[in-house]
Coordinates of C-alpha atoms and ligand atoms in Angstrom, one line a residue:
X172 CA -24.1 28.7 2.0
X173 CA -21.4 28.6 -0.1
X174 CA -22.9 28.7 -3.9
X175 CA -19.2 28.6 -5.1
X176 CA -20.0 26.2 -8.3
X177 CA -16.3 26.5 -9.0
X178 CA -15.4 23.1 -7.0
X179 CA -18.0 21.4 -9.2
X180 CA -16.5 21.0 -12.8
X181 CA -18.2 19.0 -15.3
X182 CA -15.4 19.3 -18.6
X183 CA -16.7 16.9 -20.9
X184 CA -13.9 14.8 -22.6
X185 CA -12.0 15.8 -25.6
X186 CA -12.7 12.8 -28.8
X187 CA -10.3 10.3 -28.5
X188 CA -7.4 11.4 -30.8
X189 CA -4.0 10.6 -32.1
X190 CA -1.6 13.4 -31.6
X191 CA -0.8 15.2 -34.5
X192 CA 2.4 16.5 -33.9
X193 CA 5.7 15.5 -31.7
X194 CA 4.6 15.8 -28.1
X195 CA 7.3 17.5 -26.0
X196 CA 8.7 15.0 -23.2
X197 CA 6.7 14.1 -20.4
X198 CA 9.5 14.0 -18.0
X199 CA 9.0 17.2 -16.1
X200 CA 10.5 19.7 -14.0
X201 CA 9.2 19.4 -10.4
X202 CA 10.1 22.9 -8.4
X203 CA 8.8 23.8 -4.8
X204 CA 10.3 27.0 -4.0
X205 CA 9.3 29.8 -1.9
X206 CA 5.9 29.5 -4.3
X207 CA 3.4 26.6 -4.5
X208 CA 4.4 23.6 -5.5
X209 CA 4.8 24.1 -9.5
X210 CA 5.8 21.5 -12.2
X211 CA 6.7 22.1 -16.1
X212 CA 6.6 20.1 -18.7
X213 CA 8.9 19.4 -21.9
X214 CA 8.3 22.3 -24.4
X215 CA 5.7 22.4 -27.6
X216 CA 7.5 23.5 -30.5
X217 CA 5.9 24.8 -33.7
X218 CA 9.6 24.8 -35.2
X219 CA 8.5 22.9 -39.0
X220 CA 5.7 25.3 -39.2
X221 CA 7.0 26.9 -41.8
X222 CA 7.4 24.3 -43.8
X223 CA 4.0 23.0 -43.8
X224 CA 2.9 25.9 -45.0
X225 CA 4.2 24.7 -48.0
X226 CA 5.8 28.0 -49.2
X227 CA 9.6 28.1 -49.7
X228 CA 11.7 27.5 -46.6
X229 CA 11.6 30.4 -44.2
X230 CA 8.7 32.7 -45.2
X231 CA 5.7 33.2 -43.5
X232 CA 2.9 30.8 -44.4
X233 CA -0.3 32.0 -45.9
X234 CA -2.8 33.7 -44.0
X235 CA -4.6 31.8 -42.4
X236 CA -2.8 28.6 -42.2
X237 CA -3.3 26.4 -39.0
X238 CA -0.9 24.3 -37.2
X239 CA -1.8 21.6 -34.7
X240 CA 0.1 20.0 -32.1
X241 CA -0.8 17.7 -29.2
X242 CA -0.3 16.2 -26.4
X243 CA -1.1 13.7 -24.1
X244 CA 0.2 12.9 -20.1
X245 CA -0.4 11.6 -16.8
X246 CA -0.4 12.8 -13.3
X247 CA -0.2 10.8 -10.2
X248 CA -2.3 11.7 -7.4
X249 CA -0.2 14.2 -5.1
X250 CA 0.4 16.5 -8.1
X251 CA 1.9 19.4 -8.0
X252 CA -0.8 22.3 -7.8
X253 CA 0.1 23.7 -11.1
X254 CA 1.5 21.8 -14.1
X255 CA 3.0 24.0 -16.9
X256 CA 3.4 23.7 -20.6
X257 CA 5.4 25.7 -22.8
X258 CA 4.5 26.3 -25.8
X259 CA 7.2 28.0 -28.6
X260 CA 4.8 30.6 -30.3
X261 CA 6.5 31.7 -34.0
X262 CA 5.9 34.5 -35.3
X263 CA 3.6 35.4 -37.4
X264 CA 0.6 33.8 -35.5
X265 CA -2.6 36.0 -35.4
X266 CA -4.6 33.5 -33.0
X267 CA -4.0 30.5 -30.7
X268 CA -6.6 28.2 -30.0
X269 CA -6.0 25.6 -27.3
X270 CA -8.9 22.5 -26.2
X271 CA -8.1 20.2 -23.6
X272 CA -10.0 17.2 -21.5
X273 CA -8.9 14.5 -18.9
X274 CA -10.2 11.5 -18.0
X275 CA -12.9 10.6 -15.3
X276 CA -12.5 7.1 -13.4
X277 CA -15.0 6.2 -11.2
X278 CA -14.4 6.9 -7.6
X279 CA -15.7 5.8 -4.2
X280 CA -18.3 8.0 -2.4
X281 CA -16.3 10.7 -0.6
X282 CA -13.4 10.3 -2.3
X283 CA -12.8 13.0 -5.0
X284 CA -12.5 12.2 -8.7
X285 CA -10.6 14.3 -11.3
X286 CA -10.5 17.9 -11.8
X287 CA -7.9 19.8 -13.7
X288 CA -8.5 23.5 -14.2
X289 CA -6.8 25.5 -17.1
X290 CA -5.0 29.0 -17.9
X291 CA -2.8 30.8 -20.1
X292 CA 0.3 33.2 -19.5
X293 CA 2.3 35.0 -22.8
X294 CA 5.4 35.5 -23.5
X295 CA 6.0 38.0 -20.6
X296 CA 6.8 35.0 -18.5
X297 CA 5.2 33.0 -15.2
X298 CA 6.5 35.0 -12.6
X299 CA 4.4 35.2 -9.5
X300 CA 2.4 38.7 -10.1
X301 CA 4.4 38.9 -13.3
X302 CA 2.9 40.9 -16.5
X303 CA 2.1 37.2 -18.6
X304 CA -1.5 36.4 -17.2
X305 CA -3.9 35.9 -20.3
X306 CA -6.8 34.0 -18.9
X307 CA -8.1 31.3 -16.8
X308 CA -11.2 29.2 -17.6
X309 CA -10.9 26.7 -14.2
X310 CA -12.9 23.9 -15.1
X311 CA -15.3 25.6 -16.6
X312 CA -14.4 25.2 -20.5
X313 CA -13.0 23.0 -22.5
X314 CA -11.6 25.2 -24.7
X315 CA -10.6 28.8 -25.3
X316 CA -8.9 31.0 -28.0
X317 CA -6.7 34.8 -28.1
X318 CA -6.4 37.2 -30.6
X319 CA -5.7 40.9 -31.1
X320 CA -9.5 41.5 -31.7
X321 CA -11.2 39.0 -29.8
X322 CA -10.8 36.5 -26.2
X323 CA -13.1 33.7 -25.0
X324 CA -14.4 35.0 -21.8
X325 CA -11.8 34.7 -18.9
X326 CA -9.1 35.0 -21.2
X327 CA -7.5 38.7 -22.7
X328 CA -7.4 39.7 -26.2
X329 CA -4.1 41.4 -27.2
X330 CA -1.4 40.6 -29.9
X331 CA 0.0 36.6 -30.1
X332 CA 4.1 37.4 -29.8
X333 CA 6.9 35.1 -30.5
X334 CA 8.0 33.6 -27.5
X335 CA 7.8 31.2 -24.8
X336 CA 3.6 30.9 -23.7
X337 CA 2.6 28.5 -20.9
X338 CA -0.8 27.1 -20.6
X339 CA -1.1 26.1 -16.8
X340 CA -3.3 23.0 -15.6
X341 CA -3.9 23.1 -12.2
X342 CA -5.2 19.7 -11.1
X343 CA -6.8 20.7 -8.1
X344 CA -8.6 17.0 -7.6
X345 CA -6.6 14.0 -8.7
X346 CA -8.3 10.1 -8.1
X347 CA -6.4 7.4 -6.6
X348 CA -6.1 6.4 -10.6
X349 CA -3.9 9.2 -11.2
X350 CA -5.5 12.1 -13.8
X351 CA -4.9 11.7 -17.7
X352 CA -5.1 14.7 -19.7
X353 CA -4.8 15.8 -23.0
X354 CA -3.9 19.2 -24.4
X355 CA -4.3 20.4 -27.7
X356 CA -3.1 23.7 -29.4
X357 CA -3.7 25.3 -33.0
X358 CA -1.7 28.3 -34.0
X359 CA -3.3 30.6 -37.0
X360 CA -1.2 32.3 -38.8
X361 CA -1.8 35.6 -40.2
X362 CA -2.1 39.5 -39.9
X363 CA -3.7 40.6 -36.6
X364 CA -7.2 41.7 -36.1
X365 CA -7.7 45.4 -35.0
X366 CA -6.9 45.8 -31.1
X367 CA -9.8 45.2 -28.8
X368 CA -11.3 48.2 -27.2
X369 CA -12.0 47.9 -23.4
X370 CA -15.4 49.5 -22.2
X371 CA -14.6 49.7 -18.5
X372 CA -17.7 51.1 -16.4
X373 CA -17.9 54.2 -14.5
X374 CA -16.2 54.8 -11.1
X375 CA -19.2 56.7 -9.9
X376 CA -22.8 56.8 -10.4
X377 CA -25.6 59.4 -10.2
X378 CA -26.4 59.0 -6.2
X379 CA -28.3 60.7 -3.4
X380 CA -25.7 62.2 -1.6
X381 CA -24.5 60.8 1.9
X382 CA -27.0 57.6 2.1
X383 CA -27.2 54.3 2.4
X384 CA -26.4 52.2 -0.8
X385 CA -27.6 48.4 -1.3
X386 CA -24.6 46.4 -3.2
X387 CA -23.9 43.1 -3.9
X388 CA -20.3 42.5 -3.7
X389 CA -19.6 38.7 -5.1
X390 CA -20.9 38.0 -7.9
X391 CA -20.5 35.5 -11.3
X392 CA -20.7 35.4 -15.1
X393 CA -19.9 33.4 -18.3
X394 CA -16.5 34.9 -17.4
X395 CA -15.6 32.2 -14.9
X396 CA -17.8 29.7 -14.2
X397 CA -21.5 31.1 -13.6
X398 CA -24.1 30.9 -16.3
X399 CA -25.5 34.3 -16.3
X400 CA -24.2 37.3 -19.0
X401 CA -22.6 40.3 -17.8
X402 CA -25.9 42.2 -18.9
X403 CA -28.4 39.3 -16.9
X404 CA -26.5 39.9 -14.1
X405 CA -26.3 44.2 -14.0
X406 CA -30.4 43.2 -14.6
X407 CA -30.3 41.2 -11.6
X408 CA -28.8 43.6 -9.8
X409 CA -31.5 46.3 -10.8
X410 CA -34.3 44.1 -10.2
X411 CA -33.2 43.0 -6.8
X412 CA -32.8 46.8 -6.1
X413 CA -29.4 47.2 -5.7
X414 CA -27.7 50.8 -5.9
X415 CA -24.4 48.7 -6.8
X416 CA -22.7 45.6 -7.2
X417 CA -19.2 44.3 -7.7
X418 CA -18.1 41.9 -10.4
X419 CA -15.7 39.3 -8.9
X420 CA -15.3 36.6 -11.5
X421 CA -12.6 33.5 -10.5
X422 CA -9.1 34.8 -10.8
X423 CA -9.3 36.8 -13.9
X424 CA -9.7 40.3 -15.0
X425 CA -11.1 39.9 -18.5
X426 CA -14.9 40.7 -17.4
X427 CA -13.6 44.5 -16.6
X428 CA -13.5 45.4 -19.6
X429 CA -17.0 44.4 -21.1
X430 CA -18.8 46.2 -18.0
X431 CA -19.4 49.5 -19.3
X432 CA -22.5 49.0 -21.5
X433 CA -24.3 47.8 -18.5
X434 CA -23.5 50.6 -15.9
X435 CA -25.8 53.3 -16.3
X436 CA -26.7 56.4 -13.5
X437 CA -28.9 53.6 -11.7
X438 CA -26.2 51.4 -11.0
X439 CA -22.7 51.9 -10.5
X440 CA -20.6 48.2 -11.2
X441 CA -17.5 48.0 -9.5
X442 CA -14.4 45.9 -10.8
X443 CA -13.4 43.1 -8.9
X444 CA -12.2 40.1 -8.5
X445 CA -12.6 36.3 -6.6
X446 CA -9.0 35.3 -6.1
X447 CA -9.2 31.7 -6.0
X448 CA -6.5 29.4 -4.2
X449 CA -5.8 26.4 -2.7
X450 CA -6.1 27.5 0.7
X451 CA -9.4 29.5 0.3
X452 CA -11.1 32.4 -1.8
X453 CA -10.8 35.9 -1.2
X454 CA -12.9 39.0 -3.2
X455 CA -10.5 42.2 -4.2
X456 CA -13.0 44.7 -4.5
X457 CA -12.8 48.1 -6.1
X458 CA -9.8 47.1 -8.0
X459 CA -8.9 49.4 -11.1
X460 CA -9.9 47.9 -14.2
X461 CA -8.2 45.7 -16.1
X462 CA -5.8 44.9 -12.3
X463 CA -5.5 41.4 -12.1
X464 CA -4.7 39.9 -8.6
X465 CA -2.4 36.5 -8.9
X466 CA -4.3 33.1 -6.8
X467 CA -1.0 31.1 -7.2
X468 CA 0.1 30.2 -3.6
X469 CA -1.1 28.4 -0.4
X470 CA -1.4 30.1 3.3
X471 CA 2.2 28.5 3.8
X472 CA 4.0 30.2 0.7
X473 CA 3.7 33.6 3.2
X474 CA 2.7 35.2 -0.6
X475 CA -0.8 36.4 0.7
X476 CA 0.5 40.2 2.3
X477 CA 2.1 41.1 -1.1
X478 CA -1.4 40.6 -2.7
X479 CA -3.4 42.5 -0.1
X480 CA -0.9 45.0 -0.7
X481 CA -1.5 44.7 -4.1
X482 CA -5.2 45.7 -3.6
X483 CA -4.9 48.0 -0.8
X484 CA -2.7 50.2 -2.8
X485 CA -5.3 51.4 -5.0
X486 CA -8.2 51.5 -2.4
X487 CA -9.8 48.3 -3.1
X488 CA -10.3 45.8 -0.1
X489 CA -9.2 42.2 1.1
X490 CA -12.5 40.1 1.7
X491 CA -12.3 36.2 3.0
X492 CA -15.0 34.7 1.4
X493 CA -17.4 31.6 3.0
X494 CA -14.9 30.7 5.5
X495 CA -15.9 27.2 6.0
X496 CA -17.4 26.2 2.6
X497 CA -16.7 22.7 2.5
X498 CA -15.8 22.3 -1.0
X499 CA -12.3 20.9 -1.2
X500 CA -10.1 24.3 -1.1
X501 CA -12.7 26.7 0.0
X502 CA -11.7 27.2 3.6
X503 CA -10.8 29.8 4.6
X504 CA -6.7 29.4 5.6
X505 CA -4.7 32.3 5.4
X506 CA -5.7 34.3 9.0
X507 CA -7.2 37.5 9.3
X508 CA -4.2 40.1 9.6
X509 CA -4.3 41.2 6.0
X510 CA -7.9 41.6 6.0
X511 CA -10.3 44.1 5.5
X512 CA -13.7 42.9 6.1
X513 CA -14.9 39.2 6.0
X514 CA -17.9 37.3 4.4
X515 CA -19.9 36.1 7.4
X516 CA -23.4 35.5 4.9
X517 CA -22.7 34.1 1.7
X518 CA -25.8 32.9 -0.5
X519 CA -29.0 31.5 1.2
X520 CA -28.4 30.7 5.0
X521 CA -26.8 27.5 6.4
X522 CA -24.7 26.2 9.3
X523 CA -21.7 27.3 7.7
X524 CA -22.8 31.0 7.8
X525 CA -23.2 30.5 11.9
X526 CA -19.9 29.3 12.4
X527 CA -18.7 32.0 10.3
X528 CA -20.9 34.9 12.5
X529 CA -19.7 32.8 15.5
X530 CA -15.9 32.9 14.0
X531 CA -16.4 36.5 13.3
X532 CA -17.9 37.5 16.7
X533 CA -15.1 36.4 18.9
X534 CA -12.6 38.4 16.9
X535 CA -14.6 41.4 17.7
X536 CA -13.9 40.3 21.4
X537 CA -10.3 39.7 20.7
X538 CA -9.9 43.7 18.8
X539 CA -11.5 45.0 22.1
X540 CA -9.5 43.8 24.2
X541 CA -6.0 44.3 22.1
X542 CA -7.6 47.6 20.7
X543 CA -6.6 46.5 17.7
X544 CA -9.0 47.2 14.4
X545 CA -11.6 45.5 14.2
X546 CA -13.3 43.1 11.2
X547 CA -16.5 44.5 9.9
X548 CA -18.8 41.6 8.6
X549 CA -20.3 41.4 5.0
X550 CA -23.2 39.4 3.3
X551 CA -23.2 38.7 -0.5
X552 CA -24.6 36.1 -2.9
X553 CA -22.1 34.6 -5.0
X554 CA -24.7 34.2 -7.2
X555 CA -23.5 32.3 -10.4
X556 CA -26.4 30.9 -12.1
X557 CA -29.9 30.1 -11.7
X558 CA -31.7 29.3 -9.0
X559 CA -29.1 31.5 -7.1
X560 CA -30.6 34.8 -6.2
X561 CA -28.8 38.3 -6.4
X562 CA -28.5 40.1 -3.9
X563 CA -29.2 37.1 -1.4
X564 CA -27.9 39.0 1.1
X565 CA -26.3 42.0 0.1
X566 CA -24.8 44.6 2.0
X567 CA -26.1 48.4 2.9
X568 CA -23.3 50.7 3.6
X569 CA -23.6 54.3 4.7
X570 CA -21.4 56.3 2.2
X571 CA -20.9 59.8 1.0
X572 CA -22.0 58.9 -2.4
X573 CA -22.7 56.2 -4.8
X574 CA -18.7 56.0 -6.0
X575 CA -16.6 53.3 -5.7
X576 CA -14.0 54.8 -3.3
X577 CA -16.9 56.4 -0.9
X578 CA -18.6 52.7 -0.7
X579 CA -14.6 50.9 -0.5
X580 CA -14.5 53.7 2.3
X581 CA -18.0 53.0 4.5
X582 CA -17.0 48.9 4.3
X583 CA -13.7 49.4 5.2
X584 CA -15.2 51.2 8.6
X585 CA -17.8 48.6 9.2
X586 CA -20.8 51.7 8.4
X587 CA -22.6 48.6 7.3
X588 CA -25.0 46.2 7.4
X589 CA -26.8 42.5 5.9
X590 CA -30.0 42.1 4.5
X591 CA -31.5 39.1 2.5
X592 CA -33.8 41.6 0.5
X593 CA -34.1 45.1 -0.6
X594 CA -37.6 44.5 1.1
X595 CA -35.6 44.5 4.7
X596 CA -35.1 47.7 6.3
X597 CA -33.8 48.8 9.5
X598 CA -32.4 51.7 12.2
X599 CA -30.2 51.0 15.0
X600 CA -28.7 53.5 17.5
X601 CA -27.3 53.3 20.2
X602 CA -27.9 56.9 22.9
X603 CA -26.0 58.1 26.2
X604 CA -24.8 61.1 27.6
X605 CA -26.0 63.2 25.2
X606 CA -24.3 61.0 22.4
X607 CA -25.5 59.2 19.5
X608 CA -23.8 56.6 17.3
X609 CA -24.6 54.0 15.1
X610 CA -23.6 51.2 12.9
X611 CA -19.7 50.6 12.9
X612 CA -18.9 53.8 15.4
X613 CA -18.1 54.3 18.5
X614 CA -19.7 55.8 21.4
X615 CA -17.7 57.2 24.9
X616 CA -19.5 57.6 28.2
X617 CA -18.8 56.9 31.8
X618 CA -18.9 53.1 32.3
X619 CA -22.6 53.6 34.3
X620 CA -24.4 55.6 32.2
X621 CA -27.7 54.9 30.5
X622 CA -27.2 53.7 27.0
X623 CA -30.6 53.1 24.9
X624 CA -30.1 50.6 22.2
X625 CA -32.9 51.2 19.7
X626 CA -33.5 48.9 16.7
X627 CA -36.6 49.8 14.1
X628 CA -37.0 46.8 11.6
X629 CA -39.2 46.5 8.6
X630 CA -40.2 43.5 6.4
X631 CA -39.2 40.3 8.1
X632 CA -43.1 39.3 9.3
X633 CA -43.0 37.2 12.6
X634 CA -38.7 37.9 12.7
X635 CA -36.9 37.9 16.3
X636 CA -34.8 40.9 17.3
X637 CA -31.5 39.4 18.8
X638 CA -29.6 42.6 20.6
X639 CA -25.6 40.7 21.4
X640 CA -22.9 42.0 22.9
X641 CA -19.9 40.4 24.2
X642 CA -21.7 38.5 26.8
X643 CA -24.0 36.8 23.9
X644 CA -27.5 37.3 23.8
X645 CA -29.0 40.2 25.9
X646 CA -32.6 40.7 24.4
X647 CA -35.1 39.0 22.2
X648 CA -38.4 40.4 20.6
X649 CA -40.3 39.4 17.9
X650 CA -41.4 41.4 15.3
X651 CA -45.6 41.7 14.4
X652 CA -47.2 40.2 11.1
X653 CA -46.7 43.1 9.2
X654 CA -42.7 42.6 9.8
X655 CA -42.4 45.9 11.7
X656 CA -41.2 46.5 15.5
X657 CA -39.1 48.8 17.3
X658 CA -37.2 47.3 20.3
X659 CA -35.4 49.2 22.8
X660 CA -33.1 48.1 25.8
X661 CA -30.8 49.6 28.1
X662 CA -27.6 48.7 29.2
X663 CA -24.0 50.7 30.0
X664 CA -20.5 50.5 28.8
X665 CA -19.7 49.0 31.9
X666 CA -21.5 46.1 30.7
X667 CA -21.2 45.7 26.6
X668 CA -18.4 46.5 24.8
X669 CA -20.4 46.3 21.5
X670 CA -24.0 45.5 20.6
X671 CA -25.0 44.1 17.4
X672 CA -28.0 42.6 15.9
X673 CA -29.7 40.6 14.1
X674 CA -32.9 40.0 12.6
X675 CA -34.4 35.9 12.5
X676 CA -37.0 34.5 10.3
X677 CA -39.4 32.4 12.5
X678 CA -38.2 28.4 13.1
X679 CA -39.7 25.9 10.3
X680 CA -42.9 25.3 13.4
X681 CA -43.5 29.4 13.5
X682 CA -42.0 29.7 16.9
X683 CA -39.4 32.8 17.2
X684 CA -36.9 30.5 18.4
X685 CA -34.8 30.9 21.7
X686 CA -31.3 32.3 22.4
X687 CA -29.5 31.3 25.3
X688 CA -30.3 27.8 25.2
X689 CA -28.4 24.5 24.7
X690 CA -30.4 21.3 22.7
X691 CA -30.4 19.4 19.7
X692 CA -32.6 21.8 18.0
X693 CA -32.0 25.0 16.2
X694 CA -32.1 28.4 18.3
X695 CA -33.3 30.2 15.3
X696 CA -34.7 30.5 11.8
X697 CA -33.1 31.6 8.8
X698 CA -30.9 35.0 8.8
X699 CA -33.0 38.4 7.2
X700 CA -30.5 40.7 9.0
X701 CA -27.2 41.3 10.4
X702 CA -25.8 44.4 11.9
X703 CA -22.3 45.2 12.3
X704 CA -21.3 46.3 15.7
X705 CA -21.6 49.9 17.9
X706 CA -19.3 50.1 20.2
X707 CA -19.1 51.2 23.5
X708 CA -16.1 52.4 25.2
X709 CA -15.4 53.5 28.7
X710 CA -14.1 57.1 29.1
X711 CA -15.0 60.5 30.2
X712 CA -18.1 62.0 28.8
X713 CA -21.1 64.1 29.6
X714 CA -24.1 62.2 32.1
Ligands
ZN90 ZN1 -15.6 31.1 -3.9
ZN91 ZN1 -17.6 33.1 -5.7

C-alpha cells in the first residue's frame, strides 16, 4: 500500500490580508523547453528597503529591521507544473521568512481540489541540477524560514546573498475554479548568525561480519511531510529490530545533516532521498550527505538517466517506489532501464503490491530471455506517521558488513529478501550437481539434473509456502501453528529458469488459500515474505 501522505496536503489558509508592498506583475513567463513545463512570475523587489529603515539614504538599516512584501495570483487549471517567483534579495539580509496559502473551492467527488506545493532556490540560480536548491516543504507547511545558523526542516541553512532567489510553487492539483494563492515574504536584516554545523551519521556501523542485515529503506520525518522526528524514527527503527535504515525524506537533502546524533554502533542510518515527480517517486539510496537529487521533470523531459547517473556515481541506487499507487502522480512512469532495484511491497499489503510483484515477475522472464540484468525486488514502509509501522516490510540483504556501500552492494545484486517483521525468518537454497546457491545467484547444471529447492520458514503461524518459477506456481505448503516448516521440491533447469518464494498469511476464513486458480475471490492472504529469485541456468556442470 502506498502510505505516501505526500498527495494528501492539508495547508490551512493564510488570514485574509492586504498586500503590503507592490506586487510584482502577474503577467508571467510561460516556458516549455527540453524541461517540464515551467512558468515565472514578475519579480519581488525589496528596492525602498533602505529607506524604510529610516536611516539616511543608502546605509544599511538597523539590525534587525523587517521588510514585508506580498503577493497575491491566480492559476487556471492546466498550470504549468512549476510557477516561479523571483525575489530581489538586498544585501544586508541575515534571514528570510516566506508564508504562503491558496484557496480551497469545493469540488465534486473524484475530481481533485487544490494543491500547491512550495520550495526555495538562492541566488545560484534555477538550473535543472543547478547549485541554488534551498528547500522544499510540498504541501506540508505553510511557512518556512533560512538563515546562516538555522533552516525550518526541508529547507538549508547557509548565508542570505544578494541576488535573484526564487520560491517555486508547484501546483500539482488545480480545481476546475482555477487555484488562488497568496505569497508572503519578510526579509531581516542584520549580521548573520554563526554557520550551522552539519552532524552527518556514520557510513558504517559496528556489524557481524558477512551476515544478513534487516534495513528499512523508505522512510519519513518532520523533514517532508511525515510526523515523526528524526530521533522517533532511528527509535523505530531499533525497536522494529532493524540493523539499518535509510532516510529518504521528499526531494530534499536537509534531514542529512541532523542524522548523526541518532546513529550509534546499533544502527547505521543511511542518507537518502524520495525524489518526487510528476510522473512517479523514486528512492536514491546511499547518497553522500548533504547530495541533493533534482525531482523537476516528467518521464517525457528524457531528464531521468542524468539523475540515475547522478546517484550511481557515488554508489547509491535508483529505486521506483509503489508503482501503481493511485495518488495523482505516484505511478510509476519512467521505465525500468535506469533502474537498480524496484519497490514491489511498500507499507501494509494491498492489490497494488500484487500488481507490482506481478509487474516485477514478468521482467524477470523478459532479463532471462534477453540475458540482460535483472531487477531485484525490495519491500519498505514508507512509514511517515502514526499508525504506519517501521519496518512493515523491510528488506534482509546478505552483505559483507553493516556499511553502507556493502548493503548498496548486496541490493544491487538481488542477495535479498522481504519480510513484514523482524519476527519472520527464513533459508532458501536451491542444490544440484554438487552446487549450491541462494538468494539472487545463480546456479549451472545440465538442463536434467536434480535440483532440490529447500525453503525453512519461521514465524508466519498457519503461512503458505508458494515455490514460482517462470511457469507460475509449482508448489504450495502450509506452514504449522507454531509458524515453522521446511518444504522441499525438486525440479531441473530444464524446467525453471528461476524459483522464488513467498510466504502467505492465511485468507480472512483461515484457509491457506489456493494458487493456480481463477475466481472472484482472493488466492491468498496478506504477504509475510518475499524472496528474490535463484536462478537456474543451463550449461555444463558436474551430475
Ligand atoms: Zn512516494
Ligand atoms: Zn515515501
Amino acid at each position: 500500500m502506498c502510505t505516501d501522505g505526500y498527495c494528501e496536503h492539508n495547508v490551512d489558509p493564510l488570514p485574509e490580508s492586504e498586500g503590503s508592498g507592490s506586487g510584482p506583475s502577474r503577467r508571467g513567463v510561460l516556458t516549455v523547453g527540453a524541461a517540464t513545463a515551467a512558468l515565472t512570475l514578475g519579480p519581488m523587489t525589496f528596492a525602498h528597503a533602505d529607506d524604510r529603515s529610516g536611516g539616511p539614504g543608502g546605509s544599511a538599516p538597523a539590525d534587525g529591521t523587517q521588510v514585508t512584501q506580498t503577493i497575491s495570483g491566480h492559476l487556471d487549471t492546466g498550470a504549468a507544473d512549476f510557477v516561479y517567483l523571483p525575489v530581489e534579495i538586498p544585501a544586508g539580509v541575515r534571514q528570510i521568512d516566506v508564508q504562503y496559502s491558496y484557496d480551497r473551492p469545493a469540488v465534486p467527488n473524484g475530481v481533485k481540489g487544490n494543491s500547491c506545493d512550495i520550495g526555495i532556490f538562492d541566488e545560484r540560480g534555477i538550473d535543472l541540477g543547478g547549485p541554488g536548491f534551498r528547500g522544499w516543504s510540498g504541501g506540508f507547511r505553510t511557512a518556512f524560514s533560512i538563515s546562516a545558523s538555522d533552516a525550518t526542516p526541508g529547507y538549508l541553512p547557509g548565508p542570505v546573498k544578494r541576488g535573484t532567489w526564487h520560491i517555486v510553487l508547484g501546483p500539482y492539483q488545480v480545481a476546475p475554479q482555477g487555484l488562488n494563492y497568496q505569497v508572503q515574504v519578510t526579509l531581516t536584516y542584520g549580521k548573520p548568525g554563526a554557520a550551522f554545523v552539519p552532524n552527518y551519521p556514520p557510513t558504517r556501523a559496528k556489524g557481524r561480519g558477512r551476515d544478513w542485515y534487516r534495513g528499512d529503506c523508505h522512510l519519513h520525518t518532520v523533514y517532508s511531510d511525515g510526523k515523526r522526528l528524526p530521533s522517533e524514527v532511528a527509535a523505530g527503527a531499533r525497536a522494529a529490530g532493524l540493523d539499518f535504515m535509510v532516510s529518504t525524506d521528499h526531494n530534499t537533502s536537509s534531514s542529512h545533516a541532523v542524522w548523526g546524533q541518532y546513529a550509534g554502533p546499533d544502527l547505521l542510518i543511511v542518507t537518502g532521498e524520495e525524489v518526487t515527480t510528476r510522473n512517479g517517486h523514486w528512492v536514491a539510496l546511499g547518497l553522500p550527505a548533504g547530495e541533493w537529487i533534482d525531482w523537476r521533470y516528467r518521464s517525457r523531459d528524457d531528464a531521468f538517466s542524468r539523475f540515475s547517473r547522478q546517484v550511481r556515481k557515488h554508489g547509491g541506487l535508483v529505486v521506483p517506489a509503489h508503482m501503481y499507487c493511485a495518488y495523482v502522480a505516484c505511478q510509476w512512469k519512467f521505465g525500468f532501464d535506469d533502474a537498480d532495484a524496484t519497490e514491489v511491497w511498500t507499507g501494509p499489503w494491498t492489490y497494488d503490491d500484487e500488481h507490482a510483484v506481478s509487474t516485477w515477475d514478468q521482467k524477470l522472464g523478459e532479463a532471462v530471455r534477453e540475458g540482460k540484468r535483472w531487477l531485484p525486488a525490495m519491500g519498505n514502509s514508507d512509514a511517515h506517521s502514526v499508525p504506519n509501522v517501521i519496518g512493515l516490510p523491510h528488506n534482509v540483504v546478505y552483505a559483507d558488513d553493516l556499511a553502507t556501500d556493502a548493503l548498496m552492494d548486496g541490493l544491487r545484486a538481488g542477495r535479498s529478501w522481504i519480510a513484514e517483521s523482524s519476527a519472520v525468518k527464513l533459508d532458501f537454497t536451491v542444490t544440484g550437481g554438487g552446487k549450491q546457491a541462494g538468494i539472487g545467484e545463480t546456479i549451472t547444471l545440465p538442463a536434467q539434473a536434480p535440483v532440490d529447492v529447500r525453503l525453512e520458514a519461521h514465524g508466519v503461524p498457519n503461512g503458505t509456502v508458494r515455490l514460482i518459477t517462470d511457469e507460475g506456481q509449482m508448489f504450495q505448503q502450509s506452514l504449522d501453528a507454531n509458524g515453522d516448516g521446511v518444504v522441499v521440491w525438486r525440479t531441473t533447469a530444464s524446467l525453471a529458469a528461476y524459483v522464488r518464494a513467498e510466504i502467505r498469511h492465511p485468507m480472512a476464513d483461515g484457509s491457506p488459500g489456493q494458487g493456480n486458480t481463477m475466481g472472484d475471490a482472493l488466492l491468498f492472504g496478506a504477504m509475510a515474505a518475499l524472496t528474490n529469485p535463484v536462478f537456474l541456468r543451463v550449461g555444463r556442470g558436474r551430475g
